[in-house]
Amino acid sequence: MKNQRIGIPRGLLYYSYAESWKLFFRELGCEVIISPETHADILREGIRHATGDFCLPVKTFLGHVALLKDSVDLLFIPRYVSVERESFMCPKMIGLPDVVRACFTNLPGIVDPVFHVKQFGDKAIHEFTKPIAKAISLPHPDVYTLFKKNMNSGAEISGEQHRLSERLLSEGGTILSSHRKMNIGIVGRPYLLFDRHLSKNLFNCIRDLNANPIFIKPAEPDIREAMAVIPKWVYWDMGKEVVTSAHQFFKDDRIDGVINVCSSTCGPDSFTGDLIRKRLNQRNKPYMALSIDEHASDVGIQTRIEAFIDMISKVTA
Amino acid sequence: MRLTVPHMGLLSVAYTRVLRQHGVDMQPPPKATVKTLNLGVKYSPEFACLPFKINLGNMMEALDNGADAILMPGGYGPCRFGYYGIIQEQILREQGYKFTMSTTDNPDRLSDMIDTIRDISQIKNKYDGYIVFFLILMRMAALDKATALYHYYKPREINRGDTDLTLKQAIEMIDLADSYTKLFRTMPQVKKMYHDIKIDKSFKPVTIGVLGEIFVVIEPFANLEIEKKLGELRVEVKRGVWLSDWLNDRFRYKPFRRNQTKYATKLARGYLNFPSGGESIETVGKTILFQKKGVDGVLHIMPFTCMPELVASAVINRISKDKEYPVLSMTFDEHVSEANIITRLEAFVDLLERRRDGSVSRH
Ligand code: SF4
């Protein structure tokens, strides 16, 4: 069946894989509908539908589902269990499609293929594309080939993310906008950092204070290097990246301080935050954990960032 | 080396005596108290889960008492448990404690467990290692059995407190049974002791299935003795999570016992289609099982910010709506108040009683 309207909620893994998903579904002949950027109403809806104490990103995701569900034929909510052999996604991510089903009534169809490299190894993509082919009634081999082709198109940080963060370490090691005084390394999960509503426009806020916000997406060798000096392999897919970026900032003298943006009740972040804090303390590199929840105000966040940057300039002055 | 292992329900009763016999200098942490919890809370990351905090408090108290080696089970996710040991070690070192820490990162592999036992004890031969390990598992199963009997007798007892005393005695007796033969002889005696409790045979208690994250379910200190409280409200507890089942699913020391995780996975289909770590699949599968079996309601307990159980709680909430089945979820952390727990339990039991007697409609 072609011309189906596939809805993709703009939350969680959207910020890591959306580019490839979009290309993939378009090439399959589907119409891809994506919910708008998060705004206050979306968040409110999400909180209303969530049961219990879900973290902010999951609540936000539910808000996007609420917005999309009545205007699409199918919702695409893949179940990413592990994207490589050594690690897992967090349990809420693994249970996401079931959580969505549990929190709503009157849902359209949900396509929830499982991506589980740890279990399926080389056949992971094969397993992943099977239910998709079934849901849109296309032959599985075609769907498989297409997905494989587009898979890495989202692996680099997206254009939007580029615009928001300055890049360091590339281009012969020069900082792109060196006209500013200070370089602040930012670590955190893409779905929190690059959702402008949730992160309260963090990047601009830092820039307004005359500092460069630096975000890097670590590459495979960097991850291996960082994990070798950490007491134990960090077995969360994104947690591992957070720890790796922090490690790179730790090594780099041009970085004046590090901000770790996390959602306040995030499980993995509560642990990786502790690892990072300890490492940066060893080198006396200023560190701040900026935890965000639905009560965080723009002003509150700004004040904390200001205070942090102020503190650094006093230390380095 | 004086070895300590953080508490988890009655687990330390199961292994301490046996390992001592084989030359391990065991120093179990003192029983957890408010002081333990306060210590744990003070030094833990704010949003670490309750089991982490209690474990850490256990470790600190045991080290203060002279232990110098810690054994902490590990693993590789997806829940945070596998990383506990690393963060705990870091915190303890920052506090200036001196000790060695070993984590058994592969608790699913029997040979790893046996090797760990051989490493710390004076057992030379691998075969002896197995014998000792399975004895510990059998002792754990016996302790669980004694607890299950407690659940049955407690709501029916005529003299308040009889059953609590019996459980205490049963634990002591099983603790002393340090060989297969003795254990074999002890169990009928334990059953007889329970049988001798004076009970009201005609009383049909309300039944509540207790499910959730394993530590909070089996550690009375963590759940503020919730099973005892239910018993005192004259409720029969049907517990869905047992340490011995958990061990049996991994090590098959009771070959004819059904694998509980697989069973729960089958039951959960349609609601939770993929285990999302921890006991999530047991919670969902067994909620459905309890509903089918006519258990009056389910009490779901978990630590605050526990990721797998949050997923489970959302899902069983739906089951509760779909099947009009009463489910109560409770989160535990250092802030829960006893009074609040009791009020909520009473209200829930009250609802179940009225529902059973037909004085509330099912809508
Ligand atoms: S990783 Fe953290 S923030 Fe993301 S869904 Fe899991 S608990 Fe929530």
JSON list of N, CA and C in Angstrom, two decimals, chain A residues 216-279:
[
{"chain": "A", "resi": 216, "resn": "ILE", "atom": "N", "xyz": [30.13, 17.76, 20.61]},
{"chain": "A", "resi": 216, "resn": "ILE", "atom": "CA", "xyz": [30.71, 16.85, 19.63]},
{"chain": "A", "resi": 216, "resn": "ILE", "atom": "C", "xyz": [30.03, 15.51, 19.69]},
{"chain": "A", "resi": 217, "resn": "LYS", "atom": "N", "xyz": [29.86, 14.93, 18.52]},
{"chain": "A", "resi": 217, "resn": "LYS", "atom": "CA", "xyz": [29.33, 13.58, 18.48]},
{"chain": "A", "resi": 217, "resn": "LYS", "atom": "C", "xyz": [30.52, 12.66, 18.35]},
{"chain": "A", "resi": 218, "resn": "PRO", "atom": "N", "xyz": [30.79, 11.87, 19.37]},
{"chain": "A", "resi": 218, "resn": "PRO", "atom": "CA", "xyz": [32.01, 11.07, 19.36]},
{"chain": "A", "resi": 218, "resn": "PRO", "atom": "C", "xyz": [31.98, 9.99, 18.30]},
{"chain": "A", "resi": 219, "resn": "ALA", "atom": "N", "xyz": [33.13, 9.71, 17.73]},
{"chain": "A", "resi": 219, "resn": "ALA", "atom": "CA", "xyz": [33.24, 8.63, 16.77]},
{"chain": "A", "resi": 219, "resn": "ALA", "atom": "C", "xyz": [33.66, 7.35, 17.49]},
{"chain": "A", "resi": 220, "resn": "GLU", "atom": "N", "xyz": [33.51, 6.26, 16.78]},
{"chain": "A", "resi": 220, "resn": "GLU", "atom": "CA", "xyz": [33.78, 4.95, 17.35]},
{"chain": "A", "resi": 220, "resn": "GLU", "atom": "C", "xyz": [35.14, 4.83, 18.08]},
{"chain": "A", "resi": 221, "resn": "PRO", "atom": "N", "xyz": [36.25, 5.25, 17.45]},
{"chain": "A", "resi": 221, "resn": "PRO", "atom": "CA", "xyz": [37.54, 5.10, 18.13]},
{"chain": "A", "resi": 221, "resn": "PRO", "atom": "C", "xyz": [37.61, 5.91, 19.43]},
{"chain": "A", "resi": 222, "resn": "ASP", "atom": "N", "xyz": [36.96, 7.09, 19.41]},
{"chain": "A", "resi": 222, "resn": "ASP", "atom": "CA", "xyz": [36.96, 7.91, 20.63]},
{"chain": "A", "resi": 222, "resn": "ASP", "atom": "C", "xyz": [36.25, 7.18, 21.76]},
{"chain": "A", "resi": 223, "resn": "ILE", "atom": "N", "xyz": [35.15, 6.50, 21.39]},
{"chain": "A", "resi": 223, "resn": "ILE", "atom": "CA", "xyz": [34.40, 5.77, 22.40]},
{"chain": "A", "resi": 223, "resn": "ILE", "atom": "C", "xyz": [35.28, 4.68, 23.02]},
{"chain": "A", "resi": 224, "resn": "ARG", "atom": "N", "xyz": [35.96, 3.94, 22.15]},
{"chain": "A", "resi": 224, "resn": "ARG", "atom": "CA", "xyz": [36.83, 2.88, 22.68]},
{"chain": "A", "resi": 224, "resn": "ARG", "atom": "C", "xyz": [37.90, 3.46, 23.59]},
{"chain": "A", "resi": 225, "resn": "GLU", "atom": "N", "xyz": [38.47, 4.57, 23.16]},
{"chain": "A", "resi": 225, "resn": "GLU", "atom": "CA", "xyz": [39.51, 5.18, 23.97]},
{"chain": "A", "resi": 225, "resn": "GLU", "atom": "C", "xyz": [38.99, 5.60, 25.35]},
{"chain": "A", "resi": 226, "resn": "ALA", "atom": "N", "xyz": [37.82, 6.25, 25.32]},
{"chain": "A", "resi": 226, "resn": "ALA", "atom": "CA", "xyz": [37.27, 6.73, 26.59]},
{"chain": "A", "resi": 226, "resn": "ALA", "atom": "C", "xyz": [36.90, 5.56, 27.51]},
{"chain": "A", "resi": 227, "resn": "MET", "atom": "N", "xyz": [36.31, 4.52, 26.92]},
{"chain": "A", "resi": 227, "resn": "MET", "atom": "CA", "xyz": [35.86, 3.40, 27.73]},
{"chain": "A", "resi": 227, "resn": "MET", "atom": "C", "xyz": [37.05, 2.67, 28.37]},
{"chain": "A", "resi": 228, "resn": "ALA", "atom": "N", "xyz": [38.21, 2.79, 27.71]},
{"chain": "A", "resi": 228, "resn": "ALA", "atom": "CA", "xyz": [39.38, 2.10, 28.25]},
{"chain": "A", "resi": 228, "resn": "ALA", "atom": "C", "xyz": [39.85, 2.73, 29.56]},
{"chain": "A", "resi": 229, "resn": "VAL", "atom": "N", "xyz": [39.56, 4.01, 29.75]},
{"chain": "A", "resi": 229, "resn": "VAL", "atom": "CA", "xyz": [40.02, 4.63, 30.99]},
{"chain": "A", "resi": 229, "resn": "VAL", "atom": "C", "xyz": [38.92, 4.72, 32.05]},
{"chain": "A", "resi": 230, "resn": "ILE", "atom": "N", "xyz": [37.71, 4.34, 31.68]},
{"chain": "A", "resi": 230, "resn": "ILE", "atom": "CA", "xyz": [36.59, 4.33, 32.62]},
{"chain": "A", "resi": 230, "resn": "ILE", "atom": "C", "xyz": [36.60, 2.95, 33.30]},
{"chain": "A", "resi": 231, "resn": "PRO", "atom": "N", "xyz": [36.27, 2.88, 34.58]},
{"chain": "A", "resi": 231, "resn": "PRO", "atom": "CA", "xyz": [36.38, 1.59, 35.28]},
{"chain": "A", "resi": 231, "resn": "PRO", "atom": "C", "xyz": [35.58, 0.45, 34.65]},
{"chain": "A", "resi": 232, "resn": "LYS", "atom": "N", "xyz": [34.49, 0.75, 34.03]},
{"chain": "A", "resi": 232, "resn": "LYS", "atom": "CA", "xyz": [33.71, -0.32, 33.42]},
{"chain": "A", "resi": 232, "resn": "LYS", "atom": "C", "xyz": [33.01, 0.23, 32.20]},
{"chain": "A", "resi": 233, "resn": "TRP", "atom": "N", "xyz": [32.96, -0.57, 31.16]},
{"chain": "A", "resi": 233, "resn": "TRP", "atom": "CA", "xyz": [32.25, -0.24, 29.94]},
{"chain": "A", "resi": 233, "resn": "TRP", "atom": "C", "xyz": [30.85, 0.31, 30.27]},
{"chain": "A", "resi": 234, "resn": "VAL", "atom": "N", "xyz": [30.53, 1.49, 29.76]},
{"chain": "A", "resi": 234, "resn": "VAL", "atom": "CA", "xyz": [29.20, 2.05, 30.00]},
{"chain": "A", "resi": 234, "resn": "VAL", "atom": "C", "xyz": [28.24, 1.39, 29.03]},
{"chain": "A", "resi": 235, "resn": "TYR", "atom": "N", "xyz": [27.29, 0.63, 29.56]},
{"chain": "A", "resi": 235, "resn": "TYR", "atom": "CA", "xyz": [26.49, -0.20, 28.66]},
{"chain": "A", "resi": 235, "resn": "TYR", "atom": "C", "xyz": [25.20, 0.44, 28.14]},
{"chain": "A", "resi": 236, "resn": "TRP", "atom": "N", "xyz": [25.10, 1.77, 28.27]},
{"chain": "A", "resi": 236, "resn": "TRP", "atom": "CA", "xyz": [23.95, 2.44, 27.65]},
{"chain": "A", "resi": 236, "resn": "TRP", "atom": "C", "xyz": [24.41, 3.14, 26.38]},
{"chain": "A", "resi": 237, "resn": "ASP", "atom": "N", "xyz": [23.67, 2.96, 25.31]},
{"chain": "A", "resi": 237, "resn": "ASP", "atom": "CA", "xyz": [24.10, 3.51, 24.04]},
{"chain": "A", "resi": 237, "resn": "ASP", "atom": "C", "xyz": [24.43, 4.99, 24.10]},
{"chain": "A", "resi": 238, "resn": "MET", "atom": "N", "xyz": [23.49, 5.76, 24.66]},
{"chain": "A", "resi": 238, "resn": "MET", "atom": "CA", "xyz": [23.76, 7.20, 24.66]},
{"chain": "A", "resi": 238, "resn": "MET", "atom": "C", "xyz": [24.62, 7.61, 25.83]},
{"chain": "A", "resi": 239, "resn": "GLY", "atom": "N", "xyz": [24.48, 6.92, 26.92]},
{"chain": "A", "resi": 239, "resn": "GLY", "atom": "CA", "xyz": [25.30, 7.23, 28.09]},
{"chain": "A", "resi": 239, "resn": "GLY", "atom": "C", "xyz": [26.77, 7.16, 27.75]},
{"chain": "A", "resi": 240, "resn": "LYS", "atom": "N", "xyz": [27.09, 6.17, 26.94]},
{"chain": "A", "resi": 240, "resn": "LYS", "atom": "CA", "xyz": [28.46, 5.95, 26.51]},
{"chain": "A", "resi": 240, "resn": "LYS", "atom": "C", "xyz": [28.98, 7.16, 25.73]},
{"chain": "A", "resi": 241, "resn": "GLU", "atom": "N", "xyz": [28.12, 7.72, 24.90]},
{"chain": "A", "resi": 241, "resn": "GLU", "atom": "CA", "xyz": [28.53, 8.88, 24.12]},
{"chain": "A", "resi": 241, "resn": "GLU", "atom": "C", "xyz": [28.70, 10.11, 25.01]},
{"chain": "A", "resi": 242, "resn": "VAL", "atom": "N", "xyz": [27.81, 10.22, 25.97]},
{"chain": "A", "resi": 242, "resn": "VAL", "atom": "CA", "xyz": [27.91, 11.35, 26.90]},
{"chain": "A", "resi": 242, "resn": "VAL", "atom": "C", "xyz": [29.24, 11.28, 27.64]},
{"chain": "A", "resi": 243, "resn": "VAL", "atom": "N", "xyz": [29.58, 10.10, 28.13]},
{"chain": "A", "resi": 243, "resn": "VAL", "atom": "CA", "xyz": [30.83, 9.95, 28.87]},
{"chain": "A", "resi": 243, "resn": "VAL", "atom": "C", "xyz": [32.03, 10.20, 27.96]},
{"chain": "A", "resi": 244, "resn": "THR", "atom": "N", "xyz": [31.93, 9.74, 26.71]},
{"chain": "A", "resi": 244, "resn": "THR", "atom": "CA", "xyz": [33.03, 9.95, 25.78]},
{"chain": "A", "resi": 244, "resn": "THR", "atom": "C", "xyz": [33.26, 11.42, 25.47]},
{"chain": "A", "resi": 245, "resn": "SER", "atom": "N", "xyz": [32.20, 12.15, 25.19]},
{"chain": "A", "resi": 245, "resn": "SER", "atom": "CA", "xyz": [32.39, 13.59, 24.91]},
{"chain": "A", "resi": 245, "resn": "SER", "atom": "C", "xyz": [33.02, 14.26, 26.10]},
{"chain": "A", "resi": 246, "resn": "ALA", "atom": "N", "xyz": [32.54, 13.91, 27.29]},
{"chain": "A", "resi": 246, "resn": "ALA", "atom": "CA", "xyz": [33.10, 14.52, 28.48]},
{"chain": "A", "resi": 246, "resn": "ALA", "atom": "C", "xyz": [34.59, 14.21, 28.58]},
{"chain": "A", "resi": 247, "resn": "HIS", "atom": "N", "xyz": [34.93, 12.98, 28.21]},
{"chain": "A", "resi": 247, "resn": "HIS", "atom": "CA", "xyz": [36.33, 12.59, 28.25]},
{"chain": "A", "resi": 247, "resn": "HIS", "atom": "C", "xyz": [37.17, 13.43, 27.29]},
{"chain": "A", "resi": 248, "resn": "GLN", "atom": "N", "xyz": [36.61, 13.69, 26.11]},
{"chain": "A", "resi": 248, "resn": "GLN", "atom": "CA", "xyz": [37.36, 14.49, 25.15]},
{"chain": "A", "resi": 248, "resn": "GLN", "atom": "C", "xyz": [37.53, 15.93, 25.63]},
{"chain": "A", "resi": 249, "resn": "PHE", "atom": "N", "xyz": [36.50, 16.45, 26.25]},
{"chain": "A", "resi": 249, "resn": "PHE", "atom": "CA", "xyz": [36.60, 17.80, 26.80]},
{"chain": "A", "resi": 249, "resn": "PHE", "atom": "C", "xyz": [37.62, 17.86, 27.93]},
{"chain": "A", "resi": 250, "resn": "PHE", "atom": "N", "xyz": [37.66, 16.78, 28.64]},
{"chain": "A", "resi": 250, "resn": "PHE", "atom": "CA", "xyz": [38.56, 16.67, 29.77]},
{"chain": "A", "resi": 250, "resn": "PHE", "atom": "C", "xyz": [40.01, 16.78, 29.31]},
{"chain": "A", "resi": 251, "resn": "LYS", "atom": "N", "xyz": [40.28, 16.18, 28.16]},
{"chain": "A", "resi": 251, "resn": "LYS", "atom": "CA", "xyz": [41.65, 16.18, 27.64]},
{"chain": "A", "resi": 251, "resn": "LYS", "atom": "C", "xyz": [42.05, 17.50, 27.01]},
{"chain": "A", "resi": 252, "resn": "ASP", "atom": "N", "xyz": [41.03, 18.24, 26.54]},
{"chain": "A", "resi": 252, "resn": "ASP", "atom": "CA", "xyz": [41.32, 19.38, 25.68]},
{"chain": "A", "resi": 252, "resn": "ASP", "atom": "C", "xyz": [41.44, 20.68, 26.48]},
{"chain": "A", "resi": 253, "resn": "ASP", "atom": "N", "xyz": [42.60, 21.27, 26.46]},
{"chain": "A", "resi": 253, "resn": "ASP", "atom": "CA", "xyz": [42.83, 22.46, 27.26]},
{"chain": "A", "resi": 253, "resn": "ASP", "atom": "C", "xyz": [42.03, 23.67, 26.79]},
{"chain": "A", "resi": 254, "resn": "ARG", "atom": "N", "xyz": [41.59, 23.63, 25.55]},
{"chain": "A", "resi": 254, "resn": "ARG", "atom": "CA", "xyz": [40.85, 24.79, 25.06]},
{"chain": "A", "resi": 254, "resn": "ARG", "atom": "C", "xyz": [39.43, 24.85, 25.63]},
{"chain": "A", "resi": 255, "resn": "ILE", "atom": "N", "xyz": [39.00, 23.75, 26.23]},
{"chain": "A", "resi": 255, "resn": "ILE", "atom": "CA", "xyz": [37.66, 23.75, 26.83]},
{"chain": "A", "resi": 255, "resn": "ILE", "atom": "C", "xyz": [37.75, 24.26, 28.26]},
{"chain": "A", "resi": 256, "resn": "ASP", "atom": "N", "xyz": [36.97, 25.31, 28.52]},
{"chain": "A", "resi": 256, "resn": "ASP", "atom": "CA", "xyz": [37.11, 25.94, 29.84]},
{"chain": "A", "resi": 256, "resn": "ASP", "atom": "C", "xyz": [36.20, 25.34, 30.90]},
{"chain": "A", "resi": 257, "resn": "GLY", "atom": "N", "xyz": [35.16, 24.68, 30.46]},
{"chain": "A", "resi": 257, "resn": "GLY", "atom": "CA", "xyz": [34.25, 24.10, 31.45]},
{"chain": "A", "resi": 257, "resn": "GLY", "atom": "C", "xyz": [33.26, 23.19, 30.74]},
{"chain": "A", "resi": 258, "resn": "VAL", "atom": "N", "xyz": [32.59, 22.35, 31.50]},
{"chain": "A", "resi": 258, "resn": "VAL", "atom": "CA", "xyz": [31.67, 21.40, 30.88]},
{"chain": "A", "resi": 258, "resn": "VAL", "atom": "C", "xyz": [30.30, 21.47, 31.57]},
{"chain": "A", "resi": 259, "resn": "ILE", "atom": "N", "xyz": [29.28, 21.53, 30.73]},
{"chain": "A", "resi": 259, "resn": "ILE", "atom": "CA", "xyz": [27.91, 21.48, 31.27]},
{"chain": "A", "resi": 259, "resn": "ILE", "atom": "C", "xyz": [27.27, 20.17, 30.84]},
{"chain": "A", "resi": 260, "resn": "ASN", "atom": "N", "xyz": [26.74, 19.43, 31.79]},
{"chain": "A", "resi": 260, "resn": "ASN", "atom": "CA", "xyz": [26.06, 18.17, 31.49]},
{"chain": "A", "resi": 260, "resn": "ASN", "atom": "C", "xyz": [24.57, 18.40, 31.63]},
{"chain": "A", "resi": 261, "resn": "VAL", "atom": "N", "xyz": [23.88, 18.37, 30.51]},
{"chain": "A", "resi": 261, "resn": "VAL", "atom": "CA", "xyz": [22.44, 18.62, 30.54]},
{"chain": "A", "resi": 261, "resn": "VAL", "atom": "C", "xyz": [21.72, 17.29, 30.66]},
{"chain": "A", "resi": 262, "resn": "CYS", "atom": "N", "xyz": [20.97, 17.11, 31.73]},
{"chain": "A", "resi": 262, "resn": "CYS", "atom": "CA", "xyz": [20.25, 15.84, 31.84]},
{"chain": "A", "resi": 262, "resn": "CYS", "atom": "C", "xyz": [18.85, 16.07, 32.37]},
{"chain": "A", "resi": 263, "resn": "SER", "atom": "N", "xyz": [17.99, 15.10, 32.13]},
{"chain": "A", "resi": 263, "resn": "SER", "atom": "CA", "xyz": [16.65, 15.24, 32.69]},
{"chain": "A", "resi": 263, "resn": "SER", "atom": "C", "xyz": [16.74, 14.69, 34.10]},
{"chain": "A", "resi": 264, "resn": "SER", "atom": "N", "xyz": [16.05, 15.37, 35.01]},
{"chain": "A", "resi": 264, "resn": "SER", "atom": "CA", "xyz": [16.39, 15.17, 36.42]},
{"chain": "A", "resi": 264, "resn": "SER", "atom": "C", "xyz": [16.23, 13.73, 36.89]},
{"chain": "A", "resi": 265, "resn": "THR", "atom": "N", "xyz": [15.24, 13.00, 36.39]},
{"chain": "A", "resi": 265, "resn": "THR", "atom": "CA", "xyz": [15.06, 11.65, 36.92]},
{"chain": "A", "resi": 265, "resn": "THR", "atom": "C", "xyz": [15.58, 10.59, 35.95]},
{"chain": "A", "resi": 266, "resn": "CYS", "atom": "N", "xyz": [16.46, 10.99, 35.03]},
{"chain": "A", "resi": 266, "resn": "CYS", "atom": "CA", "xyz": [16.97, 10.01, 34.08]},
{"chain": "A", "resi": 266, "resn": "CYS", "atom": "C", "xyz": [17.87, 9.00, 34.78]},
{"chain": "A", "resi": 267, "resn": "GLY", "atom": "N", "xyz": [17.58, 7.73, 34.59]},
{"chain": "A", "resi": 267, "resn": "GLY", "atom": "CA", "xyz": [18.34, 6.68, 35.26]},
{"chain": "A", "resi": 267, "resn": "GLY", "atom": "C", "xyz": [19.81, 6.66, 34.87]},
{"chain": "A", "resi": 268, "resn": "PRO", "atom": "N", "xyz": [20.12, 6.41, 33.60]},
{"chain": "A", "resi": 268, "resn": "PRO", "atom": "CA", "xyz": [21.52, 6.35, 33.21]},
{"chain": "A", "resi": 268, "resn": "PRO", "atom": "C", "xyz": [22.28, 7.64, 33.54]},
{"chain": "A", "resi": 269, "resn": "ASP", "atom": "N", "xyz": [21.64, 8.79, 33.32]},
{"chain": "A", "resi": 269, "resn": "ASP", "atom": "CA", "xyz": [22.34, 10.05, 33.58]},
{"chain": "A", "resi": 269, "resn": "ASP", "atom": "C", "xyz": [22.72, 10.21, 35.04]},
{"chain": "A", "resi": 270, "resn": "SER", "atom": "N", "xyz": [21.93, 9.63, 35.94]},
{"chain": "A", "resi": 270, "resn": "SER", "atom": "CA", "xyz": [22.27, 9.79, 37.35]},
{"chain": "A", "resi": 270, "resn": "SER", "atom": "C", "xyz": [23.61, 9.11, 37.64]},
{"chain": "A", "resi": 271, "resn": "PHE", "atom": "N", "xyz": [23.94, 8.08, 36.87]},
{"chain": "A", "resi": 271, "resn": "PHE", "atom": "CA", "xyz": [25.20, 7.39, 37.08]},
{"chain": "A", "resi": 271, "resn": "PHE", "atom": "C", "xyz": [26.33, 7.98, 36.24]},
{"chain": "A", "resi": 272, "resn": "THR", "atom": "N", "xyz": [26.05, 8.21, 34.96]},
{"chain": "A", "resi": 272, "resn": "THR", "atom": "CA", "xyz": [27.12, 8.74, 34.12]},
{"chain": "A", "resi": 272, "resn": "THR", "atom": "C", "xyz": [27.54, 10.12, 34.63]},
{"chain": "A", "resi": 273, "resn": "GLY", "atom": "N", "xyz": [26.59, 10.88, 35.14]},
{"chain": "A", "resi": 273, "resn": "GLY", "atom": "CA", "xyz": [26.89, 12.19, 35.70]},
{"chain": "A", "resi": 273, "resn": "GLY", "atom": "C", "xyz": [27.95, 12.08, 36.79]},
{"chain": "A", "resi": 274, "resn": "ASP", "atom": "N", "xyz": [27.81, 11.05, 37.61]},
{"chain": "A", "resi": 274, "resn": "ASP", "atom": "CA", "xyz": [28.76, 10.86, 38.69]},
{"chain": "A", "resi": 274, "resn": "ASP", "atom": "C", "xyz": [30.15, 10.51, 38.19]},
{"chain": "A", "resi": 275, "resn": "LEU", "atom": "N", "xyz": [30.18, 9.69, 37.13]},
{"chain": "A", "resi": 275, "resn": "LEU", "atom": "CA", "xyz": [31.47, 9.33, 36.53]},
{"chain": "A", "resi": 275, "resn": "LEU", "atom": "C", "xyz": [32.18, 10.57, 35.99]},
{"chain": "A", "resi": 276, "resn": "ILE", "atom": "N", "xyz": [31.40, 11.38, 35.26]},
{"chain": "A", "resi": 276, "resn": "ILE", "atom": "CA", "xyz": [31.97, 12.57, 34.62]},
{"chain": "A", "resi": 276, "resn": "ILE", "atom": "C", "xyz": [32.46, 13.55, 35.67]},
{"chain": "A", "resi": 277, "resn": "ARG", "atom": "N", "xyz": [31.64, 13.78, 36.66]},
{"chain": "A", "resi": 277, "resn": "ARG", "atom": "CA", "xyz": [32.01, 14.72, 37.73]},
{"chain": "A", "resi": 277, "resn": "ARG", "atom": "C", "xyz": [33.36, 14.35, 38.32]},
{"chain": "A", "resi": 278, "resn": "LYS", "atom": "N", "xyz": [33.50, 13.07, 38.64]},
{"chain": "A", "resi": 278, "resn": "LYS", "atom": "CA", "xyz": [34.74, 12.61, 39.27]},
{"chain": "A", "resi": 278, "resn": "LYS", "atom": "C", "xyz": [35.95, 12.88, 38.36]},
{"chain": "A", "resi": 279, "resn": "ARG", "atom": "N", "xyz": [35.82, 12.54, 37.08]},
{"chain": "A", "resi": 279, "resn": "ARG", "atom": "CA", "xyz": [36.95, 12.70, 36.16]},
{"chain": "A", "resi": 279, "resn": "ARG", "atom": "C", "xyz": [37.32, 14.17, 36.01]}
]
